[in-house]
Amino acid sequence: MFNSENLTVNQDNHLVIGNFDTVELAREYGTPLYVLDEDLFRKTCREFKEAIDTYYDGNGLVLYANKALCTMHISKVTAEEGLGADVVSGGEIYTIHKAGFPMEKVFFHGNNKTRAEIELAINCGVGHLVVDNRFELDLINEVAKEKGIVQRILFRIKPGIDAHTHDFIKTGQIDSKFGVALENGEAAEIHQYASTLSNIKIDGVHCHIGSQIFDNEPFSEAARVMMDFIAELKQKLNIKVNILNLGGGFGIKYSSDDDPLPAAEYIKRAAETVKQCAAEKGLELPYLVFEPGRSLVAPSGITLYTVGCVKEIENVRTYVSIDGGMGDNPRYILYGAKYSAVVANRAIAEPKGPVTIAGKYCESGDLIQEHILMPEIKVGDTLAILATGAYNYSMASNYNRIPRASIVAVRGNEKKVIVKRETYDDLIKNDVL
Ligand code: LLP
């Protein structure tokens, strides 16, 4: 009935996540509240891992892209489930390292890594750095030399694939700030140069074509382009690539308009292409890496809010205002993102008419969804926005000096606050009078 298999309705007609009544969770912890179904998250991690086992003989690794949601608890869970990690900043490295994540399974991304971040990565024993450009390559070589190590790297390649997704989250085409291009020879050139550096070991190639992609064809195309490039590196430059990282970007169901493939389908299709290309070109099978974020964690999360006012503007629209908004979920204001909403305390109800769900931030664009068909909504109702596990808490801000919400994880009959709600004191802790 709802987008996600873990959401049900109990005899009080309340929305239930895992084994927990969302209305009671809202009452106990306050709103806005992010709730994460840890059982579903772990199950999804396993599905991805099993897909590599089934379709690629286990010769690969699924990395969890921490940008989707990075907390110490999440890091512990992904480590327990045997995943690797994609990180993009010193902050993400610091968080997962503190949580005890096995750092050799970490890939450090980013188009402008600072010296301090590179030093931190090397000090923490990050397995691979995914190099974006020549300046960074020189810097990594220099830092690695100072530390007396040889750093393993992958290059981020723009494979020239146009994935059909929002412009802001499209990354594989030549006009992208990320990586080096194939079609103008930049990628081959940087490999040649890197092979002359003493403290760099080229271990693989990486690409990421975009995010929230519903078709598995672009992943297969990307795999083919990358395998061609691997063959070229071997033939022309005598560089042997061990790892092929095809990035993340698998789409999920935010609303009834979305029809994503099961995760395993993306992996299956890409793995088949890689095997076929390897056979055609007489290449060894590379160690195959994927790095999904959204598809691993988004469906496990919901956000609970309390309705504070309902403003019916005749012949215009009805605004339903909640006690959160762009500070905890900036995805509508940024991308016009689609979401499904449920009145958690009357989960099954006849639709009444379209409403606009507005936040409490001092900004007209602070909306969660516009013209969405909803049942009657009253002041005091608990509103659930679904599939908010990715890119919500991780993109949250303190705009208007509103403290960030907390995250509660539910697992079986256990529930646990994995991120505490910020306090007003947290807001001023870095202020200097
Ligand atoms: N790998 C790389 C190199 C990436 O840049 C990304 C996402 C991922 C993996 C994970 O992609 P995913 O599987 O989560 O789609 N804030 C935007 C999404 C930005 C994605 C940035 N890169 C949103 O809220 O839709």
Short mmCIF file of C-alpha atoms and ligand atoms in Angstrom, two decimals:
data_model
loop_
_atom_site.label_atom_id
_atom_site.label_comp_id
_atom_site.label_asym_id
_atom_site.label_seq_id
_atom_site.Cartn_x
_atom_site.Cartn_y
_atom_site.Cartn_z
CA MET A 1 0.00 0.00 0.00
CA PHE A 2 2.83 2.39 0.89
CA ASN A 3 6.07 2.77 -1.04
CA SER A 4 7.99 0.64 1.32
CA GLU A 5 7.34 -2.94 2.45
CA ASN A 6 8.12 -2.13 6.08
CA LEU A 7 5.20 0.29 6.54
CA THR A 8 1.91 -1.11 7.76
CA VAL A 9 -1.19 0.06 9.62
CA ASN A 10 -2.31 -1.16 13.07
CA GLN A 11 -5.78 -1.53 14.57
CA ASP A 12 -5.76 2.12 15.70
CA ASN A 13 -5.31 3.06 12.02
CA HIS A 14 -1.84 4.38 12.84
CA LEU A 15 1.10 4.08 10.50
CA VAL A 16 3.59 1.48 11.74
CA ILE A 17 7.27 1.28 10.84
CA GLY A 18 8.83 -2.11 11.59
CA ASN A 19 7.13 -2.99 14.88
CA PHE A 20 6.56 0.57 16.05
CA ASP A 21 3.53 2.83 16.01
CA THR A 22 4.73 6.09 14.46
CA VAL A 23 2.27 8.20 16.46
CA GLU A 24 3.74 6.84 19.68
CA LEU A 25 7.27 7.42 18.41
CA ALA A 26 6.33 11.04 17.65
CA ARG A 27 4.84 11.42 21.12
CA GLU A 28 7.83 9.88 22.86
CA TYR A 29 10.66 11.62 21.00
CA GLY A 30 8.96 14.76 19.71
CA THR A 31 8.86 16.00 16.12
CA PRO A 32 10.35 16.52 13.63
CA LEU A 33 11.76 13.05 13.97
CA TYR A 34 13.64 10.90 11.50
CA VAL A 35 12.88 7.21 11.98
CA LEU A 36 15.06 4.59 10.41
CA ASP A 37 14.05 0.96 10.03
CA GLU A 38 17.33 -0.75 10.68
CA ASP A 39 15.99 -4.17 9.75
CA LEU A 40 15.06 -2.98 6.28
CA PHE A 41 18.36 -1.15 5.92
CA ARG A 42 20.31 -4.29 6.84
CA LYS A 43 18.15 -6.41 4.54
CA THR A 44 18.85 -4.04 1.63
CA CYS A 45 22.59 -4.13 2.37
CA ARG A 46 22.42 -7.92 2.15
CA GLU A 47 20.47 -7.87 -1.11
CA PHE A 48 23.16 -5.77 -2.75
CA LYS A 49 25.91 -7.96 -1.40
CA GLU A 50 24.15 -11.11 -2.55
CA ALA A 51 23.74 -9.66 -6.03
CA ILE A 52 27.54 -9.42 -6.34
CA ASP A 53 27.82 -13.00 -5.07
CA THR A 54 25.18 -14.27 -7.48
CA TYR A 55 26.05 -12.37 -10.62
CA TYR A 56 29.77 -11.80 -10.22
CA ASP A 57 30.94 -14.74 -8.10
CA GLY A 58 31.51 -12.47 -5.13
CA ASN A 59 34.45 -10.84 -6.91
CA GLY A 60 33.53 -7.34 -5.84
CA LEU A 61 32.33 -5.04 -3.12
CA VAL A 62 29.35 -2.84 -2.39
CA LEU A 63 30.33 0.44 -0.81
CA TYR A 64 27.80 2.42 1.14
CA ALA A 65 27.88 6.04 -0.07
CA ASN A 66 28.00 7.89 3.23
CA LYS A 67 26.85 11.19 1.73
CA ALA A 68 23.32 9.71 1.83
CA LEU A 69 23.39 9.44 5.62
CA CYS A 70 26.54 9.40 7.68
CA THR A 71 26.42 8.74 11.40
CA MET A 72 28.55 6.52 13.63
CA HIS A 73 25.73 4.04 14.13
CA ILE A 74 25.08 3.75 10.40
CA SER A 75 28.76 3.15 9.92
CA LYS A 76 28.72 0.36 12.49
CA VAL A 77 25.75 -1.25 10.73
CA THR A 78 27.34 -1.11 7.26
CA ALA A 79 30.57 -2.56 8.65
CA GLU A 80 28.65 -5.40 10.30
CA GLU A 81 26.88 -6.09 7.01
CA GLY A 82 30.25 -6.42 5.26
CA LEU A 83 30.00 -3.34 3.06
CA GLY A 84 32.81 -0.97 2.16
CA ALA A 85 32.43 2.80 2.30
CA ASP A 86 32.43 5.73 -0.07
CA VAL A 87 33.39 8.95 1.69
CA VAL A 88 33.72 12.47 0.32
CA SER A 89 35.14 14.59 3.09
CA GLY A 90 37.37 14.70 6.14
CA GLY A 91 34.19 14.77 8.24
CA GLU A 92 32.92 11.52 6.79
CA ILE A 93 36.35 9.89 7.18
CA TYR A 94 36.53 11.06 10.79
CA THR A 95 33.02 9.79 11.59
CA ILE A 96 33.41 6.30 10.21
CA HIS A 97 36.95 5.92 11.56
CA LYS A 98 35.69 6.84 15.05
CA ALA A 99 32.97 4.23 14.63
CA GLY A 100 35.65 1.59 14.02
CA PHE A 101 35.00 1.08 10.30
CA PRO A 102 37.62 -1.09 8.52
CA MET A 103 39.41 1.71 6.66
CA GLU A 104 41.04 -0.48 4.03
CA LYS A 105 37.52 -0.90 2.59
CA VAL A 106 37.10 2.86 2.14
CA PHE A 107 37.20 4.83 -1.12
CA PHE A 108 37.74 8.56 -0.72
CA HIS A 109 36.06 10.72 -3.39
CA GLY A 110 35.76 14.43 -4.02
CA ASN A 111 36.71 16.95 -6.69
CA ASN A 112 38.75 19.19 -4.41
CA LYS A 113 40.28 17.26 -1.55
CA THR A 114 42.37 19.46 0.68
CA ARG A 115 45.87 18.62 1.91
CA ALA A 116 44.45 18.20 5.42
CA GLU A 117 41.85 15.73 4.15
CA ILE A 118 44.44 13.76 2.19
CA GLU A 119 46.65 13.62 5.28
CA LEU A 120 43.73 12.46 7.40
CA ALA A 121 42.83 9.79 4.84
CA ILE A 122 46.38 8.46 4.77
CA ASN A 123 46.74 8.62 8.56
CA CYS A 124 43.48 6.68 8.97
CA GLY A 125 44.57 4.05 6.45
CA VAL A 126 41.91 4.72 3.81
CA GLY A 127 42.35 1.98 1.20
CA HIS A 128 41.81 3.93 -2.00
CA LEU A 129 41.70 7.55 -3.03
CA VAL A 130 39.62 8.29 -6.10
CA VAL A 131 41.57 10.99 -7.86
CA ASP A 132 39.74 13.77 -9.63
CA ASN A 133 42.44 15.85 -11.32
CA ARG A 134 46.15 16.43 -11.82
CA PHE A 135 46.60 18.97 -9.03
CA GLU A 136 45.20 16.49 -6.57
CA LEU A 137 47.31 13.69 -8.00
CA ASP A 138 50.49 15.70 -7.37
CA LEU A 139 49.34 16.58 -3.89
CA ILE A 140 48.57 12.94 -3.01
CA ASN A 141 51.94 11.85 -4.37
CA GLU A 142 53.64 14.54 -2.28
CA VAL A 143 51.81 13.66 0.95
CA ALA A 144 52.33 9.93 0.37
CA LYS A 145 56.06 10.58 -0.12
CA GLU A 146 56.24 12.57 3.12
CA LYS A 147 54.59 9.69 4.93
CA GLY A 148 56.72 7.07 3.23
CA ILE A 149 53.89 5.12 1.65
CA VAL A 150 52.61 4.23 -1.81
CA GLN A 151 48.97 5.26 -2.06
CA ARG A 152 46.58 3.16 -4.12
CA ILE A 153 44.31 5.22 -6.31
CA LEU A 154 41.55 5.07 -8.91
CA PHE A 155 40.85 7.83 -11.38
CA ARG A 156 37.39 9.28 -11.69
CA ILE A 157 36.45 9.09 -15.35
CA LYS A 158 33.66 10.92 -17.15
CA PRO A 159 32.39 8.16 -19.40
CA GLY A 160 30.28 10.54 -21.51
CA ILE A 161 27.00 8.86 -20.58
CA ASP A 162 23.92 11.01 -20.37
CA ALA A 163 21.73 9.52 -17.65
CA HIS A 164 18.18 10.80 -17.59
CA THR A 165 17.95 12.50 -14.25
CA HIS A 166 17.84 15.97 -12.70
CA ASP A 167 20.58 18.26 -14.07
CA PHE A 168 22.04 18.88 -10.61
CA ILE A 169 22.60 15.19 -9.93
CA LYS A 170 23.89 14.20 -13.36
CA THR A 171 27.63 13.66 -13.42
CA GLY A 172 28.83 11.40 -16.23
CA GLN A 173 28.92 13.90 -19.11
CA ILE A 174 31.94 15.95 -20.23
CA ASP A 175 30.50 19.18 -18.85
CA SER A 176 30.82 18.06 -15.24
CA LYS A 177 33.11 19.33 -12.51
CA PHE A 178 33.92 15.73 -11.54
CA GLY A 179 36.77 13.74 -13.01
CA VAL A 180 38.69 13.51 -16.25
CA ALA A 181 37.17 13.05 -19.70
CA LEU A 182 37.71 10.17 -22.07
CA GLU A 183 36.85 11.78 -25.36
CA ASN A 184 39.56 14.46 -25.32
CA GLY A 185 42.35 12.13 -24.19
CA GLU A 186 42.57 13.68 -20.72
CA ALA A 187 41.94 10.36 -18.96
CA ALA A 188 44.66 8.48 -20.84
CA GLU A 189 47.11 11.34 -20.33
CA ILE A 190 46.66 11.49 -16.57
CA HIS A 191 47.15 7.72 -16.30
CA GLN A 192 50.38 7.97 -18.22
CA TYR A 193 51.57 10.76 -15.98
CA ALA A 194 50.51 8.94 -12.78
CA SER A 195 52.47 5.86 -13.83
CA THR A 196 55.65 7.95 -13.55
CA LEU A 197 54.99 8.99 -9.94
CA SER A 198 56.89 7.17 -7.22
CA ASN A 199 54.28 7.16 -4.45
CA ILE A 200 51.17 6.40 -6.46
CA LYS A 201 49.87 2.99 -7.49
CA ILE A 202 47.09 3.03 -10.08
CA ASP A 203 44.70 0.32 -8.95
CA GLY A 204 41.48 1.06 -10.78
CA VAL A 205 39.07 3.30 -12.60
CA HIS A 206 35.85 4.82 -11.40
CA CYS A 207 32.79 6.45 -12.88
CA HIS A 208 29.47 7.62 -11.51
CA ILE A 209 26.87 8.60 -14.06
CA GLY A 210 24.30 10.28 -11.84
CA SER A 211 21.68 9.66 -9.22
CA GLN A 212 18.05 8.43 -9.09
CA ILE A 213 18.39 6.55 -12.40
CA PHE A 214 15.61 4.07 -13.21
CA ASP A 215 17.01 2.27 -16.20
CA ASN A 216 19.81 -0.29 -16.06
CA GLU A 217 20.91 0.41 -19.63
CA PRO A 218 23.09 3.47 -18.76
CA PHE A 219 24.99 1.34 -16.23
CA SER A 220 25.62 -1.27 -18.87
CA GLU A 221 26.76 1.42 -21.31
CA ALA A 222 29.06 2.86 -18.66
CA ALA A 223 30.48 -0.61 -17.99
CA ARG A 224 31.20 -1.08 -21.69
CA VAL A 225 32.88 2.32 -22.06
CA MET A 226 34.99 1.69 -18.97
CA MET A 227 36.02 -1.79 -20.10
CA ASP A 228 37.07 -0.33 -23.46
CA PHE A 229 39.19 2.16 -21.58
CA ILE A 230 40.71 -0.57 -19.40
CA ALA A 231 41.68 -2.40 -22.59
CA GLU A 232 43.18 0.79 -24.02
CA LEU A 233 45.23 1.37 -20.86
CA LYS A 234 46.61 -2.14 -21.08
CA GLN A 235 47.42 -2.06 -24.78
CA LYS A 236 48.72 1.47 -25.19
CA LEU A 237 50.21 2.26 -21.80
CA ASN A 238 50.82 -1.16 -20.32
CA ILE A 239 48.82 -0.16 -17.26
CA LYS A 240 46.89 -2.98 -15.62
CA VAL A 241 43.70 -2.00 -13.85
CA ASN A 242 42.42 -4.27 -11.08
CA ILE A 243 39.29 -2.46 -9.93
CA LEU A 244 36.29 -1.18 -11.84
CA ASN A 245 34.07 1.02 -9.70
CA LEU A 246 30.81 1.86 -11.45
CA GLY A 247 29.49 4.26 -8.82
CA GLY A 248 25.97 4.46 -7.44
CA GLY A 249 22.80 6.14 -8.61
CA PHE A 250 20.12 3.43 -8.59
CA GLY A 251 16.64 4.94 -8.43
CA ILE A 252 14.07 4.40 -5.68
CA LYS A 253 10.32 4.84 -5.34
CA TYR A 254 9.45 8.24 -3.88
CA SER A 255 5.95 8.37 -5.33
CA SER A 256 3.59 6.22 -7.38
CA ASP A 257 5.14 7.71 -10.54
CA ASP A 258 8.44 5.98 -9.81
CA ASP A 259 9.03 2.44 -10.95
CA PRO A 260 12.54 1.38 -9.97
CA LEU A 261 14.10 -1.97 -10.77
CA PRO A 262 15.10 -4.26 -7.91
CA ALA A 263 18.67 -3.39 -6.87
CA ALA A 264 19.98 -6.72 -8.04
CA GLU A 265 18.87 -5.97 -11.61
CA TYR A 266 21.27 -3.05 -11.96
CA ILE A 267 24.15 -5.13 -10.65
CA LYS A 268 23.19 -8.13 -12.78
CA ARG A 269 23.08 -6.11 -16.00
CA ALA A 270 26.37 -4.30 -15.35
CA ALA A 271 28.10 -7.52 -14.27
CA GLU A 272 26.97 -9.29 -17.44
CA THR A 273 28.34 -6.48 -19.59
CA VAL A 274 31.67 -6.49 -17.75
CA LYS A 275 32.01 -10.25 -18.22
CA GLN A 276 31.09 -10.03 -21.88
CA CYS A 277 33.55 -7.21 -22.54
CA ALA A 278 36.32 -9.01 -20.65
CA ALA A 279 35.77 -12.10 -22.79
CA GLU A 280 35.71 -10.06 -26.02
CA LYS A 281 38.90 -8.22 -25.20
CA GLY A 282 40.81 -10.96 -23.45
CA LEU A 283 40.95 -9.03 -20.18
CA GLU A 284 40.98 -10.41 -16.67
CA LEU A 285 37.75 -9.75 -14.81
CA PRO A 286 38.20 -6.63 -12.71
CA TYR A 287 37.15 -6.52 -9.06
CA LEU A 288 33.75 -4.89 -9.42
CA VAL A 289 32.65 -2.13 -7.06
CA PHE A 290 29.34 -0.30 -6.73
CA GLU A 291 28.65 2.55 -4.36
CA PRO A 292 24.93 3.12 -3.84
CA GLY A 293 23.69 5.53 -1.19
CA ARG A 294 20.07 6.40 -1.81
CA SER A 295 18.89 2.93 -2.81
CA LEU A 296 20.50 1.43 0.31
CA VAL A 297 19.08 3.78 2.89
CA ALA A 298 16.29 6.04 1.56
CA PRO A 299 13.42 3.52 1.70
CA SER A 300 14.26 2.67 5.33
CA GLY A 301 13.65 6.20 6.55
CA ILE A 302 10.61 8.32 7.21
CA THR A 303 10.21 11.72 8.83
CA LEU A 304 7.46 12.50 11.31
CA TYR A 305 6.10 16.01 11.76
CA THR A 306 3.27 17.64 13.68
CA VAL A 307 0.77 19.78 11.84
CA GLY A 308 0.61 23.25 13.42
CA CYS A 309 -1.81 25.06 11.13
CA VAL A 310 -4.00 24.52 8.10
CA LYS A 311 -4.58 27.58 5.94
CA GLU A 312 -7.27 27.25 3.29
CA ILE A 313 -6.95 30.07 0.76
CA GLU A 314 -10.12 29.91 -1.26
CA ASN A 315 -9.61 29.34 -4.99
CA VAL A 316 -5.86 29.31 -4.43
CA ARG A 317 -4.61 26.38 -2.33
CA THR A 318 -4.49 24.89 1.12
CA TYR A 319 -1.25 25.16 3.07
CA VAL A 320 -0.63 22.56 5.75
CA SER A 321 2.24 23.78 7.94
CA ILE A 322 4.46 21.34 9.75
CA ASP A 323 7.07 21.83 12.47
CA GLY A 324 10.02 21.13 10.16
CA GLY A 325 10.74 21.86 6.50
CA MET A 326 13.73 22.82 4.39
CA GLY A 327 16.08 22.60 7.39
CA ASP A 328 15.50 18.85 7.72
CA ASN A 329 14.53 18.12 4.11
CA PRO A 330 15.81 20.60 1.51
CA ARG A 331 15.10 18.29 -1.44
CA TYR A 332 11.91 19.94 -2.65
CA ILE A 333 13.36 23.43 -2.60
CA LEU A 334 16.52 22.19 -4.33
CA TYR A 335 15.23 19.68 -6.86
CA GLY A 336 11.42 19.81 -6.75
CA ALA A 337 11.74 16.28 -5.37
CA LYS A 338 8.64 14.08 -5.19
CA TYR A 339 7.52 12.56 -1.89
CA SER A 340 4.59 10.58 -0.57
CA ALA A 341 2.88 11.68 2.64
CA VAL A 342 0.64 9.85 5.11
CA VAL A 343 -1.45 11.18 7.98
CA ALA A 344 0.13 8.83 10.48
CA ASN A 345 -2.71 8.94 13.01
CA ARG A 346 -5.37 8.17 10.32
CA ALA A 347 -3.27 6.12 7.98
CA ILE A 348 -6.11 4.74 5.91
CA ALA A 349 -8.51 7.53 4.95
CA GLU A 350 -10.39 8.75 1.92
CA PRO A 351 -8.54 11.41 -0.07
CA LYS A 352 -10.10 14.86 0.35
CA GLY A 353 -8.18 17.16 -1.97
CA PRO A 354 -4.82 18.64 -2.89
CA VAL A 355 -2.73 20.39 -0.26
CA THR A 356 0.67 22.02 -0.11
CA ILE A 357 2.83 20.86 2.77
CA ALA A 358 4.80 23.85 3.98
CA GLY A 359 7.64 24.09 6.45
CA LYS A 360 8.18 26.58 9.26
CA TYR A 361 11.26 28.28 7.81
CA CYS A 362 11.19 31.93 6.84
CA GLU A 363 11.19 31.37 3.12
CA SER A 364 8.27 31.01 0.66
CA GLY A 365 9.97 28.14 -1.15
CA ASP A 366 10.15 26.17 2.07
CA LEU A 367 7.78 23.43 0.96
CA ILE A 368 7.92 19.67 1.21
CA GLN A 369 5.37 18.98 -1.51
CA GLU A 370 2.85 20.98 -3.54
CA HIS A 371 -0.64 20.00 -4.69
CA ILE A 372 -0.48 16.54 -3.23
CA LEU A 373 -3.73 14.63 -2.81
CA MET A 374 -4.32 14.02 0.89
CA PRO A 375 -7.16 13.05 3.23
CA GLU A 376 -8.49 15.64 5.64
CA ILE A 377 -5.64 17.04 7.73
CA LYS A 378 -6.22 18.63 11.14
CA VAL A 379 -4.05 20.63 13.48
CA GLY A 380 -2.21 18.24 15.78
CA ASP A 381 -2.08 15.42 13.25
CA THR A 382 1.18 13.54 12.78
CA LEU A 383 2.35 13.67 9.21
CA ALA A 384 4.79 11.11 7.84
CA ILE A 385 6.90 11.82 4.78
CA LEU A 386 8.17 8.58 3.30
CA ALA A 387 11.53 7.48 1.90
CA THR A 388 13.52 10.20 3.62
CA GLY A 389 16.40 7.99 4.74
CA ALA A 390 18.84 9.47 2.21
CA TYR A 391 19.89 13.07 1.65
CA ASN A 392 17.65 14.46 4.37
CA TYR A 393 19.53 14.39 7.67
CA SER A 394 22.80 14.51 5.71
CA MET A 395 21.70 17.74 4.01
CA ALA A 396 20.05 19.28 7.07
CA SER A 397 20.92 22.79 8.20
CA ASN A 398 20.38 25.11 11.12
CA TYR A 399 18.72 27.79 8.99
CA ASN A 400 16.64 30.11 11.18
CA ARG A 401 18.59 28.70 14.14
CA ILE A 402 16.36 25.69 14.31
CA PRO A 403 18.08 22.70 15.94
CA ARG A 404 18.51 19.60 13.81
CA ALA A 405 16.06 16.77 14.48
CA SER A 406 17.06 13.47 16.00
CA ILE A 407 17.14 10.03 14.41
CA VAL A 408 15.61 6.98 16.05
CA ALA A 409 16.48 3.56 14.66
CA VAL A 410 14.06 0.68 15.14
CA ARG A 411 15.18 -2.93 14.96
CA GLY A 412 12.83 -5.77 15.84
CA ASN A 413 11.34 -4.74 19.18
CA GLU A 414 14.24 -2.42 20.02
CA LYS A 415 14.45 1.27 19.39
CA LYS A 416 17.42 3.52 19.88
CA VAL A 417 18.23 7.20 19.43
CA ILE A 418 21.20 7.11 17.06
CA VAL A 419 21.47 10.89 16.72
CA LYS A 420 20.31 13.15 19.51
CA ARG A 421 18.14 16.17 18.86
CA GLU A 422 20.22 19.34 18.87
CA THR A 423 19.63 21.80 21.67
CA TYR A 424 19.74 25.59 21.69
CA ASP A 425 23.08 25.27 23.48
CA ASP A 426 24.38 23.21 20.55
CA LEU A 427 23.42 26.12 18.32
CA ILE A 428 25.56 28.62 20.18
CA LYS A 429 28.45 26.36 21.12
CA ASN A 430 30.76 27.80 18.46
CA ASP A 431 29.65 31.39 18.86
CA VAL A 432 32.12 33.81 20.35
CA LEU A 433 30.71 36.89 22.11
N1 LLP B 1 29.26 7.73 -5.85
C1 LLP B 1 29.51 8.99 -6.20
C2 LLP B 1 30.82 9.33 -6.74
C3 LLP B 1 28.53 9.97 -6.04
O1 LLP B 1 28.80 11.22 -6.40
C4 LLP B 1 27.28 9.62 -5.49
C5 LLP B 1 26.25 10.61 -5.29
C6 LLP B 1 27.07 8.28 -5.12
C7 LLP B 1 28.08 7.37 -5.33
C8 LLP B 1 25.77 7.81 -4.51
O2 LLP B 1 24.70 8.01 -5.35
P1 LLP B 1 23.25 7.44 -4.97
O3 LLP B 1 23.32 5.94 -5.05
O4 LLP B 1 22.93 7.89 -3.60
O5 LLP B 1 22.34 8.02 -5.97
N2 LLP B 1 21.65 15.31 -2.90
C9 LLP B 1 21.11 14.66 -4.09
C10 LLP B 1 21.93 13.47 -4.51
C11 LLP B 1 23.35 13.83 -4.79
C12 LLP B 1 24.16 12.62 -5.14
C13 LLP B 1 25.60 12.96 -5.18
N3 LLP B 1 26.45 11.85 -5.48
C14 LLP B 1 19.67 14.27 -3.79
O6 LLP B 1 19.20 14.54 -2.70
O7 LLP B 1 19.00 13.73 -4.66
#
